Amino acid sequence: IVDTPDPYLVVHIRTAPDGKKATKNIDNEINPEWDEELSYLLPPHEYLPIKAEINLMDANYAVDEKLGSVEFDVSTIPLEETVFKTFSFNEVGLPFVLCRCDQDIRSSLALCTEEKEFRSARKRSAFTAMRNTMVGGPRSLRETPTIAILGSGGGFRAMTGMSGAIKALSDSGILNCATYICGLSGSSWYISLLYANADFPEKGTTAINAEIRNNIASSPFWLLRPECLMRYSHRLHTKMKAGQPVTFTDFFGLLIGQTLLGPDRMETAKLTDFQEKIHGGKAPMPILTCLHVRPDMSAMTFHDWVEFSPFEIGMAKYGTFMKSKYFGSKFFMGVLAKEYEEYPLHFLMGIWGSAFSILFNRLVEKSKGIKPSNMSHNEDMRTILGKEIADSDDEEEYWDASEEEQIRKAEDKLFQDKLLQSREYRAGKILNYMRGIAINRTYPISPFSPLSGGQENTIAEADEFQKIHEPMEVKKKKVHLVDAGLTFNSPYPCILRPQRAVDLIISFDFSGRPQEVCEPFKEILLAEKWARMHHLPFPKIDRTVYETEGLKECYVFQDHSDDRAPIIMHFVLCNILFRKYSKPGVERLPGDTRGDFNIYDPKSPYSTFNFQYPNEAFDRLHELVEFNTLLHIETIKDQIRQCITLRRHSQARCSITLNDIRNSFHMSDKNKKSLERR
């Protein structure tokens, strides 16, 4: 008995992503015609051959048989031409076409078209809001300042504090005046929940604040029961089998999503859903942040800020951005090689707050009654995370294993104690969207800002920001993403981009401090240093103001010698007047002790690593930050008026001048000469 073959072709190009593809098999056919197209993304081939290994296979019930194999150098095909090749096994003929591909990565320092359209619509909304909210509002759109609201990291403390701040800004009308709202770690969780809530922005923040209050009243560690772990394991196996990397951050994202979003909403909520929330400029545009880091280097030494908006995700350092729905998909040389389903919001929340996934063993100990040390988010976390995130090899042998072997290894690594100490699985990990893109140099976030000397003197420690101007490794298949609080705990970089031209920054710092009376400028001083190293206008942070004025709820910093620098309102987490007043100007009744509590006391519930807030603890912190914000609403309005005055009396409210462009070392001599005639 002679078995008629069931032939199919396997074409393998090792230098291409997804380089191994096959046709369908045709049953019982000795002269097959497949009529299929196999597409590959190939690197430039000026110097090296690109070998395609073509195997003719026979499909069998047990083991498929190789009937023949040949190699062909694809780089010999002229561009945009079709070449028909006939190969030796049974005179099989195959056409080859080599053509150019349009990039799916946007390469530019400019804002995307969608954000520009949003800014135009939001400018009109903010103009109306300022006119209705305050005396001395802008007289024209040109006089309308761009306002950004920033929230720091700090776990559930930052999330709860941000809920109080945004409620105060919403009730007072200031939120309607803002163009951007930016978050990091814990604050990014609140912003995500706010924009994922059906009632926002039309009905304000009441519903989501009540929902958060209810969700964090009980410990999330009930989600570590076997039935929950089994469900999470299945999700991670599915992602893993699809070819996407899986780390402990995925698991933590599921845990956070189940706790904060709830089981129903976590199934559907996505970042791109927020586009509808800001359509027509009806709410500030949310920007969330994390860091790209090298696996073998401290985050303080090398990092790239990654920004997430409803429209795009990318890194301004390289001027490369992708549509938000493509985040996590496979790219090669800027072209979308394989599109995966958009990541759910809870996965992004896990990345934005990945510091807590890495310290999960401490949290588990706490849930068992073992009290961890009350560490600062900014000190111990940076030490543990920033210096130890690493993986041994980007080309894991793991992916060459069988499906059963992959699942077994994942189970072993995901749920055993040594995972929590493993370098490989500490950070979030995604496919490298810049893989194969040629990077000869990085470009400044503000490319035309004048250079000034003495920048090396801004580095206080040997490794602090030492290699932030170096490019990333584009040959790696995967990249590591971590909590942005590993550098400084407030998302200034995304809002300091000159393209966003922000006039006023209202920043809420919920960072940990050893004691409440400690100087509250550590994070903003690091932000100032980062800005100076990138030649970005930033007001001088005068530390002596703490010595002369003491601890207070809000500090205002302005550079009177440089109108291009934004005015910064630095709100500090502290409990001063709230002890005596229930509302601004309203003294507490005798016996009312709700305001009598310490935030940074070792026995307080507000540790960075506490993931359970009883209702009373939530209410106290929420109302404290709301009170502190309302206390300075008139100060905020004063600073808005100051920005209006600056715009009114400035010929052009720009972060750069024409002379800056003329003198830029990025400008070619030809372009400089053309500018000299203007």
XYZ file of C-alpha atoms in Angstrom:
678
model
C 0.000 0.000 0.000
C 1.456 3.350 -1.077
C 0.356 6.340 0.976
C -0.320 9.440 -1.124
C 1.352 12.387 0.642
C -0.477 15.215 2.384
C 2.041 17.952 1.565
C 2.579 21.339 3.114
C 5.437 23.851 3.144
C 7.313 25.301 6.101
C 9.319 28.460 5.355
C 11.720 29.541 8.093
C 13.612 32.874 8.014
C 15.607 32.970 11.237
C 16.358 36.700 11.156
C 12.671 37.664 10.966
C 10.215 37.932 13.858
C 7.618 35.174 13.620
C 10.057 33.748 11.122
C 8.633 30.222 10.940
C 5.369 29.860 9.023
C 3.587 27.048 7.244
C 0.937 26.539 4.607
C -2.067 24.311 5.169
C -1.636 20.675 4.215
C -3.486 19.293 1.197
C -4.764 15.750 1.629
C -3.703 13.046 -0.816
C -2.155 15.267 -3.471
C 1.102 14.797 -5.368
C 0.794 18.063 -7.318
C -0.300 20.540 -4.671
C -1.246 24.158 -5.261
C -1.541 26.040 -1.968
C -2.519 29.521 -3.182
C -1.395 31.057 0.134
C 0.681 34.087 1.043
C 3.307 33.997 3.808
C 4.525 37.429 4.887
C 7.717 38.239 6.796
C 9.315 41.395 8.108
C 12.970 41.461 7.089
C 15.859 43.611 8.334
C 17.922 45.724 5.903
C 20.069 43.402 3.782
C 22.790 45.626 2.346
C 25.579 43.479 3.750
C 24.350 40.100 4.991
C 22.349 37.403 3.213
C 18.857 36.565 4.462
C 18.394 32.826 4.224
C 14.960 31.274 3.832
C 14.871 27.559 4.672
C 12.064 25.887 2.722
C 10.934 22.446 3.860
C 8.450 20.255 2.006
C 6.579 18.228 4.631
C 4.148 15.307 4.631
C 1.476 15.489 7.340
C 1.031 12.219 9.241
C -0.990 11.151 12.271
C 2.144 10.535 14.328
C 5.240 12.408 13.149
C 5.305 14.587 10.050
C 7.927 13.574 7.504
C 10.330 15.948 5.768
C 10.306 15.232 2.025
C 12.912 17.772 1.055
C 14.679 20.955 2.086
C 16.311 23.851 0.233
C 17.673 27.292 1.112
C 17.177 30.530 -0.768
C 18.811 33.927 -0.214
C 15.877 36.332 -0.119
C 18.194 39.360 -0.179
C 18.970 38.666 -3.864
C 15.451 39.730 -4.850
C 15.323 43.290 -6.279
C 13.090 45.588 -4.257
C 9.485 45.887 -5.465
C 9.943 43.031 -7.962
C 8.434 39.548 -8.119
C 10.814 36.610 -8.592
C 9.505 33.122 -9.417
C 11.791 30.331 -8.182
C 11.551 26.608 -8.899
C 13.095 24.230 -6.356
C 14.418 20.719 -6.749
C 11.846 18.723 -4.791
C 9.216 17.777 -7.368
C 9.730 21.029 -9.268
C 7.833 23.094 -6.719
C 7.568 26.721 -7.873
C 7.276 29.634 -5.457
C 6.992 33.379 -6.196
C 8.901 35.785 -3.927
C 8.166 39.508 -3.622
C 10.295 41.988 -1.664
C 8.615 45.326 -0.912
C 8.771 48.241 1.493
C 6.470 48.490 4.532
C 4.980 51.589 6.099
C 5.865 51.999 9.764
C 3.200 51.629 12.428
C 5.367 53.468 14.959
C 5.036 57.256 14.903
C 8.502 58.834 14.981
C 8.219 62.429 16.153
C 8.618 64.638 19.202
C 5.394 66.420 18.255
C 2.095 65.560 19.904
C -0.151 63.191 17.982
C -3.045 64.557 15.941
C -5.614 63.261 18.432
C -3.979 65.040 21.359
C -3.732 68.274 19.369
C -7.443 68.067 18.601
C -8.172 67.346 22.257
C -6.104 70.350 23.372
C -7.995 72.611 21.017
C -11.360 71.442 22.364
C -10.195 71.453 25.975
C -8.834 74.987 25.622
C -12.353 76.200 24.856
C -13.799 74.262 27.805
C -11.106 75.540 30.184
C -11.643 79.107 28.967
C -15.345 78.901 29.822
C -14.648 77.192 33.164
C -12.143 79.846 34.234
C -14.545 82.623 33.288
C -17.275 80.988 35.383
C -15.104 79.953 38.335
C -13.043 83.015 39.142
C -12.789 86.766 38.895
C -10.110 87.956 36.497
C -10.374 85.032 34.111
C -8.897 84.992 30.604
C -10.290 87.332 27.966
C -9.368 85.077 25.046
C -8.262 81.549 24.246
C -4.702 82.775 23.896
C -4.736 83.979 27.504
C -6.067 80.637 28.757
C -3.273 78.791 30.597
C -2.622 75.070 30.347
C -2.951 73.451 33.781
C -1.743 69.992 34.786
C -2.649 68.055 37.939
C -0.041 65.580 39.173
C -0.323 62.761 41.695
C 2.613 60.888 43.221
C 3.101 57.264 44.164
C 2.501 55.816 47.591
C 0.245 52.763 47.276
C -3.268 52.939 48.675
C -2.229 56.041 50.632
C -1.656 57.886 47.349
C -4.822 56.465 45.807
C -6.934 57.528 48.785
C -5.263 60.925 49.013
C -5.794 61.516 45.299
C -9.492 60.787 45.740
C -9.726 63.640 48.259
C -7.691 66.036 46.114
C -9.730 65.428 42.950
C -13.014 65.748 44.856
C -11.945 69.172 46.159
C -10.773 70.284 42.708
C -13.972 68.987 41.115
C -16.326 70.598 43.634
C -14.498 73.934 43.381
C -14.502 73.981 39.568
C -10.701 73.819 39.246
C -10.771 70.364 37.648
C -12.763 71.829 34.756
C -9.921 74.302 34.209
C -7.225 71.605 33.886
C -5.987 70.115 30.624
C -4.005 67.156 31.975
C -4.170 64.832 34.974
C -1.071 62.690 35.444
C -0.400 59.811 37.788
C 2.322 57.522 39.040
C 1.875 54.216 40.861
C -0.867 54.666 43.516
C -2.189 57.890 41.978
C -2.353 56.212 38.579
C -4.659 53.607 40.114
C -7.080 56.309 41.223
C -7.008 58.052 37.839
C -7.629 54.706 36.105
C -10.597 53.941 38.330
C -11.985 57.449 37.892
C -11.931 57.280 34.093
C -13.222 53.701 34.062
C -16.268 54.751 36.101
C -19.534 55.209 34.204
C -20.540 58.313 36.198
C -17.428 60.349 35.380
C -17.196 63.125 34.298
C -20.904 63.963 34.111
C -21.695 63.107 37.755
C -18.382 63.940 39.396
C -16.333 61.739 41.711
C -18.834 60.699 44.394
C -19.631 57.257 42.983
C -16.058 56.129 42.380
C -14.857 57.395 45.763
C -17.582 55.390 47.504
C -16.687 52.350 45.434
C -12.987 52.569 46.332
C -13.877 53.053 50.000
C -15.890 49.848 49.940
C -13.381 47.813 47.904
C -10.353 48.436 50.121
C -12.138 47.939 53.441
C -11.236 44.244 53.446
C -7.917 42.565 52.801
C -7.268 41.559 49.168
C -5.498 38.420 50.301
C -8.711 36.398 50.207
C -7.985 36.447 46.470
C -5.055 34.108 47.116
C -7.389 31.187 47.760
C -6.784 28.099 45.572
C -9.827 28.648 43.353
C -8.705 32.224 42.592
C -5.133 31.139 41.936
C -6.374 28.497 39.539
C -8.383 31.089 37.618
C -5.409 33.466 37.479
C -3.125 30.628 36.392
C -5.404 29.828 33.474
C -5.334 33.463 32.335
C -1.551 33.589 32.446
C -1.232 30.282 30.599
C -3.428 31.666 27.817
C -1.272 34.755 27.490
C 1.904 32.712 27.609
C 0.791 30.298 24.900
C -0.031 33.246 22.654
C 3.659 34.189 22.719
C 3.573 37.116 25.143
C 5.911 37.270 28.151
C 4.496 36.587 31.602
C 5.928 37.766 34.923
C 4.698 38.169 38.459
C 3.468 41.658 37.514
C 0.736 39.964 35.450
C -0.429 38.145 38.554
C -0.300 41.321 40.630
C -2.314 43.152 37.960
C -5.014 40.490 38.245
C -5.008 40.898 42.014
C -5.264 44.703 41.810
C -7.904 44.511 39.088
C -10.065 42.115 41.089
C -9.730 44.327 44.183
C -10.256 47.767 42.655
C -12.132 47.260 39.382
C -14.175 44.285 40.484
C -14.632 40.963 38.669
C -16.988 42.315 36.003
C -15.313 45.580 35.026
C -11.804 44.112 34.985
C -12.907 41.887 32.113
C -13.753 44.814 29.852
C -11.951 47.996 30.994
C -9.214 49.198 28.626
C -7.090 52.320 28.342
C -8.511 53.232 24.931
C -11.980 53.430 26.521
C -10.841 56.718 28.055
C -10.938 58.353 24.616
C -14.701 58.658 24.964
C -14.311 60.220 28.424
C -12.278 63.122 27.025
C -13.990 63.427 23.650
C -14.689 67.041 22.828
C -12.521 68.199 25.719
C -15.095 67.321 28.388
C -12.474 66.135 30.920
C -8.706 66.473 31.430
C -6.572 64.046 29.446
C -5.132 61.314 31.702
C -1.448 60.437 31.371
C -0.055 57.501 33.332
C 3.614 56.600 33.669
C 6.181 53.878 34.248
C 9.881 53.347 33.506
C 11.750 51.280 30.964
C 14.894 49.967 32.677
C 17.864 47.801 31.853
C 17.917 44.449 33.598
C 21.511 44.803 34.771
C 21.496 48.395 35.994
C 19.950 50.530 38.720
C 16.854 52.427 37.633
C 18.391 55.572 39.133
C 21.383 55.151 36.812
C 19.480 54.392 33.591
C 15.801 54.744 32.818
C 13.416 55.917 30.128
C 10.075 57.437 31.069
C 7.139 55.748 29.337
C 3.873 57.647 29.080
C 0.429 56.127 28.566
C -2.453 58.178 27.195
C -5.787 57.085 25.707
C -4.289 57.819 22.283
C -0.654 56.722 22.388
C 2.004 54.969 24.442
C 5.671 55.704 23.958
C 8.935 57.277 25.026
C 9.659 60.921 24.272
C 13.386 60.243 24.702
C 13.347 58.443 21.344
C 10.381 60.215 19.801
C 8.661 56.855 19.229
C 4.977 56.275 19.932
C 2.442 53.573 19.098
C -1.327 53.578 19.249
C -2.389 52.521 22.733
C -4.223 49.452 21.449
C -0.951 48.070 20.038
C 0.907 48.106 23.375
C 2.241 44.575 23.906
C 1.944 43.584 20.244
C 4.963 42.421 18.268
C 6.840 45.028 16.231
C 9.910 44.783 14.040
C 11.690 47.846 12.681
C 8.649 49.950 13.503
C 6.202 47.709 11.628
C 3.435 45.787 13.368
C 4.445 42.136 12.940
C 1.726 40.522 15.040
C -1.217 42.268 16.645
C -2.454 40.968 19.969
C -5.675 41.920 21.683
C -5.364 45.179 23.622
C -4.074 44.661 27.145
C -6.748 44.992 29.845
C -6.531 47.970 32.167
C -5.673 45.820 35.176
C -2.448 44.639 33.499
C -1.372 48.252 33.004
C -2.269 48.996 36.619
C 0.019 46.146 37.618
C 2.890 47.700 35.643
C 2.271 51.226 36.954
C 2.411 49.929 40.515
C 4.850 47.074 39.921
C 6.889 48.013 42.989
C 4.258 46.297 45.083
C 4.332 43.114 43.027
C 8.043 42.843 43.670
C 7.568 43.308 47.383
C 4.634 40.928 47.441
C 6.364 38.573 49.851
C 6.397 41.367 52.443
C 2.690 41.890 51.884
C 1.991 38.190 52.299
C 3.963 38.228 55.557
C 1.883 41.187 56.702
C -1.322 39.333 55.910
C -0.083 36.524 58.162
C 0.401 38.918 61.037
C 4.128 39.529 60.551
C 4.656 43.279 60.805
C 7.169 44.511 58.202
C 9.270 47.561 58.855
C 7.469 50.774 57.947
C 9.683 51.513 54.963
C 9.625 54.628 52.867
C 8.341 54.090 49.324
C 11.223 56.172 48.101
C 14.159 54.583 49.931
C 13.811 50.857 50.569
C 11.739 50.248 47.462
C 14.317 51.921 45.235
C 17.083 49.897 46.836
C 15.296 46.580 46.473
C 13.782 47.131 43.047
C 15.988 49.553 41.185
C 19.256 47.717 41.701
C 18.102 44.134 41.359
C 15.701 43.942 38.417
C 17.429 41.691 35.927
C 16.983 38.737 33.694
C 19.648 36.291 32.696
C 18.962 36.118 28.974
C 16.485 37.693 26.594
C 16.358 34.549 24.496
C 14.797 32.225 27.066
C 15.003 28.513 26.408
C 11.543 28.473 27.920
C 9.854 29.300 24.635
C 11.473 26.360 22.862
C 9.791 23.894 25.230
C 6.602 22.009 24.453
C 3.236 23.441 25.479
C 2.927 21.019 28.398
C 6.451 21.854 29.516
C 5.698 25.592 29.322
C 2.638 25.255 31.547
C 4.483 23.087 34.060
C 7.385 25.568 34.274
C 4.996 28.494 34.635
C 3.192 26.817 37.521
C 6.479 26.012 39.217
C 7.775 29.557 38.879
C 4.572 31.462 39.544
C 3.571 29.926 42.837
C 6.757 29.051 44.636
C 8.528 31.264 47.146
C 11.754 31.584 45.186
C 9.843 33.446 42.462
C 9.577 36.404 44.786
C 13.367 36.639 44.893
C 13.866 35.903 41.185
C 15.355 38.663 39.090
C 13.737 37.323 35.944
C 10.167 37.719 37.154
C 10.251 40.885 39.253
C 9.502 43.540 36.644
C 6.726 43.845 34.110
C 7.810 42.614 30.710
C 6.463 43.256 27.223
C 7.591 42.648 23.665
C 10.013 45.371 22.600
C 8.135 47.692 20.248
C 11.441 49.309 19.225
C 13.103 46.060 18.227
C 15.185 46.499 15.100
C 14.840 50.295 14.945
C 18.221 51.928 14.344
C 19.107 54.267 17.216
C 22.376 56.073 16.665
C 21.606 58.661 19.309
C 18.842 59.883 21.568
C 17.205 63.260 21.161
C 16.526 65.728 23.949
C 12.935 66.051 25.085
C 13.415 69.770 24.443
C 15.688 69.687 21.357
C 15.968 73.441 20.889
C 16.485 74.503 24.496
C 19.833 76.258 25.015
C 22.527 74.145 26.613
C 24.033 75.362 29.858
C 27.227 74.279 31.530
C 27.771 72.675 34.871
C 25.160 69.973 34.461
C 27.510 67.409 35.907
C 27.386 69.270 39.190
C 23.709 68.444 39.553
C 24.511 64.781 40.131
C 24.736 64.307 43.865
C 25.529 60.595 43.898
C 27.818 58.501 41.744
C 25.028 56.616 39.943
C 22.207 59.163 40.090
C 20.871 59.713 36.542
C 24.377 58.906 35.270
C 23.341 57.111 32.067
C 19.896 58.503 31.327
C 21.073 59.893 27.972
C 22.249 56.499 26.704
C 20.027 54.650 24.200
C 18.137 51.450 24.913
C 19.068 48.054 23.499
C 16.937 47.551 20.397
C 18.077 43.990 19.702
C 16.271 42.628 22.748
C 12.989 40.871 22.080
C 11.527 41.988 25.401
C 11.899 45.002 27.668
C 11.390 45.536 31.388
C 8.893 48.083 32.724
C 8.757 49.114 36.374
C 7.099 51.505 38.799
C 8.237 55.057 37.980
C 8.662 55.812 41.676
C 12.044 54.110 41.495
C 13.525 57.383 40.236
C 11.457 60.184 41.721
C 7.958 59.816 42.950
C 6.039 62.292 40.789
C 5.396 62.189 37.008
C 6.951 65.530 36.053
C 8.749 64.295 32.875
C 5.579 63.641 30.890
C 4.204 67.091 31.675
C 7.466 69.009 31.203
C 7.566 68.185 27.493
C 7.675 71.617 25.799
C 5.112 70.428 23.253
C 2.514 70.406 26.045
C 3.383 73.973 27.097
C 2.077 73.651 30.662
C 1.819 76.938 32.579
C 0.723 75.717 36.017
C 1.432 72.389 37.724
C -0.713 71.452 40.729
C 1.237 68.597 42.291
C 0.122 66.351 45.153
C 2.973 64.526 46.881
C 1.885 61.501 48.919
C 5.411 60.089 49.244
C 6.519 58.373 52.407
C 8.560 60.277 54.973
C 10.151 58.968 58.196
C 8.120 61.530 60.135
C 5.512 64.097 59.207
C 7.782 66.979 60.261
C 10.571 65.938 57.851
C 11.374 68.237 54.932
C 8.885 67.442 52.120
C 11.030 68.363 49.096
C 13.036 65.207 48.360
C 10.998 64.158 45.317
C 10.550 67.586 43.778
C 14.293 68.232 44.151
C 14.978 65.083 42.137
C 12.469 66.283 39.536
C 14.276 69.623 39.380
C 17.602 67.850 38.871
C 16.129 65.724 36.087
C 14.704 68.832 34.410
C 18.048 70.667 34.577
C 19.841 67.698 32.996
C 17.329 67.794 30.134
C 17.572 71.591 29.773
C 13.910 72.047 30.632
C 12.679 75.243 32.332
C 11.927 74.511 35.987
C 11.645 76.846 38.979
C 14.378 76.758 41.593
C 13.270 74.702 44.593
C 14.394 76.747 47.584
C 14.818 74.402 50.533
C 15.227 77.316 52.947
C 11.489 77.999 52.686
C 10.980 75.015 54.974
C 13.331 76.532 57.540
C 11.678 79.955 57.409
C 8.009 78.980 56.998
C 7.994 75.478 58.466
C 5.766 72.625 57.365
C 2.588 73.691 55.573
C 0.036 72.210 53.235
C 1.156 73.947 50.049
C 4.294 75.630 48.691
C 4.445 77.733 45.530
C 7.594 77.812 43.377
C 8.067 80.239 40.488
C 11.071 81.316 38.428
C 10.633 85.085 38.124
C 13.648 85.321 35.808
C 12.308 82.828 33.249
C 8.679 83.077 32.157
C 9.023 79.777 30.283
C 9.248 77.813 33.537
C 5.901 76.558 34.854
C 4.578 77.703 38.218
C 4.475 74.739 40.591
C 2.078 74.335 43.509
C 3.523 71.592 45.702
C 0.867 70.088 47.986
C 2.317 68.124 50.891
C 0.625 65.338 52.829
C 0.454 66.685 56.381
C -2.103 67.072 59.154
C -1.910 70.570 60.639
C -5.088 72.672 60.552
C -7.326 69.665 59.941
C -6.880 68.689 63.573
C -8.726 71.856 64.611
C -11.038 72.497 61.642
C -13.491 70.101 59.994
C -13.826 72.405 56.980
C -11.865 75.537 56.085
C -12.995 78.159 58.605
C -15.231 75.742 60.561
C -13.832 74.712 63.952
C -14.479 71.232 65.227
C -17.020 70.738 67.977
C -15.769 69.777 71.437
C -15.072 66.053 71.534
C -14.628 65.735 67.765
C -11.319 63.857 67.473
C -11.650 62.672 63.874
C -8.862 65.002 62.818
C -6.488 63.916 65.558
C -4.264 61.320 63.872
C -0.717 60.947 62.546
C -0.041 59.882 58.976
C 3.484 58.533 59.284
C 3.233 56.971 62.722
C 4.465 53.332 62.607
C 1.117 52.271 64.074
C -0.991 54.187 61.557
C -2.838 52.332 58.778
C -1.210 54.529 56.109
C 1.965 52.543 55.488
C 2.885 52.324 51.806
C 2.591 48.559 52.069
C -0.839 48.402 53.686
C -3.518 47.166 51.290
C -6.487 47.347 53.631
C -8.111 50.583 54.821
C -11.061 50.315 57.220
C -13.776 52.838 56.376
C -12.684 55.192 59.140
C -9.074 55.188 57.899
C -10.210 55.924 54.336
C -12.547 58.707 55.462
C -9.898 60.413 57.580
C -7.228 60.503 54.873
C -9.699 61.348 52.100
C -11.164 64.239 54.115
C -7.717 65.467 55.197
C -6.475 65.858 51.619
C -9.814 67.334 50.543
C -9.545 69.850 53.402
C -5.930 70.772 52.593
C -6.847 71.295 48.932
C -9.941 73.398 49.662
C -7.841 75.442 52.079
C -5.764 76.647 49.126
C -8.383 76.997 46.379
C -7.939 80.765 46.408
C -4.173 80.279 46.142
C -4.763 78.099 43.081
C -6.960 80.803 41.556
C -4.283 83.402 42.307
C -1.717 81.325 40.423
C -4.103 80.842 37.501
C -4.522 84.614 37.357
C -0.733 84.957 37.461
C -0.462 82.637 34.452
C -3.134 84.646 32.637
C -1.170 87.840 33.302
C 2.025 86.254 31.967
C 0.234 85.170 28.811
C -1.429 88.550 28.438
C 1.853 90.457 28.537
C 4.019 87.995 26.612
C 4.251 88.299 22.867
C 4.375 84.519 22.609
C 3.909 82.014 25.412
C 6.425 79.473 24.088
C 8.957 77.278 25.817
C 11.500 78.013 23.072
C 12.458 81.039 21.021
C 13.536 81.414 17.398
C 17.077 82.089 18.617
C 17.047 78.770 20.469
C 16.242 77.023 17.191
C 18.901 78.960 15.296
C 21.540 78.033 17.872
C 20.570 74.379 18.258
C 23.386 71.927 17.546
C 20.732 69.571 16.103
C 20.097 72.017 13.256
C 21.968 71.479 9.985
C 24.048 74.339 8.568
C 21.708 74.553 5.575
C 18.632 74.985 7.771
C 20.433 77.480 10.003
C 21.200 79.653 6.988
C 17.578 79.561 5.874
C 16.493 80.681 9.358
C 18.993 83.540 9.385
C 17.077 85.170 6.535
C 13.903 85.327 8.659
